[in-house]
Amino acid sequence: MAPDLSRSAVIRLLSLTEKEDQEALMKKAYAIKEKELGRNVFLRGLIELSNVCRKNCLYCGIRCGNEKVVRYSLSDEEVLKTIEIARQNRLTSLVIQAGEQTNEAFINRMTQLITRIKKVTQDDFRITLSLGEQTADTYRRWFEAGAQRYLLRIETSSEELYRKIHPADGLHDFNTRLNCLERIREIGYQTGTGVMIGLPFQTIENLADDLLFIKHQDIDMVGMGPYIEHTETPLFNDAATLMPLMDRFELSLRMIAVLRLLMPVINIASTTALQAIVPAGRELGLMAGANVLMPNLTPVHYQRNYRLYEHKPCLDKRAGEILDELSDKIKAIGESIVYDDYGDSAHYLMRINQPTSTPKNDYQRKSMSCSGDDRRR
Ligand code: SAH
Ligand code: SF4
């Protein structure tokens, strides 16, 4: 199947319902992943830095309007300790995710924290940020401090649907989000986006357009997963209109598979929301063409306060346990965790005209011989 599938072909694939047809789609997507990227899985440790958020997205459990949430922020020391655990487990990358904060104190804190991480890891680490909408200046400051990747889900590429799932208060604007994504890419980040799948009011056509949007934007990495309702959110009022969870799960696998057909060398994460519906959901995501997992390394006592959706898995497991279990699960499906490579998106490396893998040692050699260049980004 050609990477330039037509919109109607995408709609047809997303609409498959017969088990055999779906299996054939997964097989095809997996074969492309295997050919282009090998039977390899990249790990990124996830730190849920803070659930403080200025936004009020109608679907999200930690929206500022949810007064039941106990708010927290990890200290720098807690973040650095988590990074130490990640490195002890040979992880080469970390995603720092949080609610959206745009005040000067937060921006400065993050700039300093990124600088500190860069220093303690001797620049031998990749940092992904997922901290929502910021000004171009802030994105640039964090990039210059040493963050290399940024993940900002567009949530849906339909402006009309975007309006239905966000409050009309001037703070939740589709075009602002789109502009942010464009600034992130311009500044030089490996650029990530994604959508929620199975939202109220969402159609298969919307989802097909989401995949074509991702392709058109030439995105380097994608994290997309099923929408899972949260009782303490306004969108829960529309829960009766939702498709059953298992259908959302299967549709999410088809979304991953079709995206792999459209974009053979991007990084696609198999998200935790898949695991929230089916215990082996993330492994099935890998078999559908995903190649990245993001084990949650947030200290256990904070995790329960970072509930974007209900049924969030693994709320009682420590980082070491999670990583041990994951390694066994990945081996069991015939894939291997890549430990000696930063796992940069091959799509990004091709886009900036670099070799399509960045092995750690190789990179260290290169960076020693060309100090001052920003190849790492
Ligand atoms: N505040 C930042 C990052 C944290 S939220 C931001 O919004 O960009 C990370 C992602 O969680 C969101 O982009 C959204 O896609 C997802 N999310 C929020 N609520 C969800 C829900 N109920 N079900 C599934 N995913 C959800
Ligand atoms: Fe805040 Fe992100 Fe949740 Fe929206 S999705 S309320 S920005 S944490």
Tab-separated table of C-alpha atoms and ligand atoms in Angstrom, residues 53 55 57 59-62 97-100 130-133 151-155 177 194-196 223 225-230 233 273 306 308-310, ligand 1:
chain	number	residue	atom	x	y	z
A	53	CYS	CA	-3.357	23.512	35.063
A	55	LYS	CA	-6.971	25.178	31.324
A	57	CYS	CA	-10.634	21.172	28.758
A	59	TYR	CA	-12.694	15.983	28.826
A	60	CYS	CA	-9.772	16.109	31.243
A	61	GLY	CA	-9.827	14.962	34.871
A	62	ILE	CA	-7.240	17.525	36.026
A	97	GLN	CA	4.388	16.182	31.116
A	98	ALA	CA	2.170	18.512	33.144
A	99	GLY	CA	-0.902	20.677	33.190
A	100	GLU	CA	-0.451	23.975	31.392
A	130	SER	CA	4.634	18.105	27.002
A	131	LEU	CA	3.688	21.300	28.784
A	132	GLY	CA	0.947	22.658	26.576
A	133	GLU	CA	0.667	25.982	24.781
A	151	LEU	CA	4.633	16.861	22.262
A	152	LEU	CA	1.487	18.935	21.770
A	153	ARG	CA	-1.564	16.967	20.773
A	154	ILE	CA	-3.886	18.866	18.467
A	155	GLU	CA	-6.633	16.685	20.106
A	177	ARG	CA	-2.921	25.406	19.272
A	194	GLY	CA	-1.783	13.344	18.386
A	195	VAL	CA	-5.505	13.080	18.890
A	196	MET	CA	-8.076	11.402	21.093
A	223	GLY	CA	0.916	9.788	20.620
A	225	GLY	CA	-5.117	6.907	22.071
A	226	PRO	CA	-8.706	6.279	23.043
A	227	TYR	CA	-10.724	8.960	24.774
A	228	ILE	CA	-11.776	7.599	28.157
A	229	GLU	CA	-14.494	9.438	30.020
A	230	HIS	CA	-13.962	10.895	33.481
A	233	THR	CA	-15.737	16.381	33.728
A	273	ALA	CA	-4.866	4.763	27.560
A	306	TYR	CA	-2.717	12.795	37.769
A	308	LEU	CA	-6.681	12.599	33.039
A	309	TYR	CA	-9.170	9.751	32.638
A	310	GLU	CA	-10.507	6.962	34.811
B	1	SAH	N1	-1.475	19.847	29.509
B	1	SAH	C1	-0.752	19.368	28.391
B	1	SAH	C2	-0.200	17.985	28.598
B	1	SAH	C3	-0.920	17.080	29.529
B	1	SAH	S1	-2.471	16.481	28.984
B	1	SAH	C4	-1.633	19.410	27.157
B	1	SAH	O1	-2.835	19.411	27.283
B	1	SAH	O2	-1.069	19.425	26.068
B	1	SAH	C5	-1.932	15.214	27.851
B	1	SAH	C6	-2.997	14.647	26.972
B	1	SAH	O3	-3.909	13.864	27.714
B	1	SAH	C7	-3.888	15.631	26.271
B	1	SAH	O4	-3.254	16.178	25.149
B	1	SAH	C8	-5.102	14.772	25.920
B	1	SAH	O5	-5.013	14.281	24.592
B	1	SAH	C9	-4.998	13.579	26.882
B	1	SAH	N2	-6.239	13.433	27.668
B	1	SAH	C10	-6.782	14.319	28.503
B	1	SAH	N3	-7.978	13.852	28.972
B	1	SAH	C11	-8.170	12.629	28.411
B	1	SAH	C12	-9.212	11.661	28.478
B	1	SAH	N4	-10.298	11.837	29.227
B	1	SAH	N5	-9.072	10.514	27.758
B	1	SAH	C13	-7.961	10.309	27.009
B	1	SAH	N6	-6.950	11.200	26.883
B	1	SAH	C14	-7.053	12.355	27.586
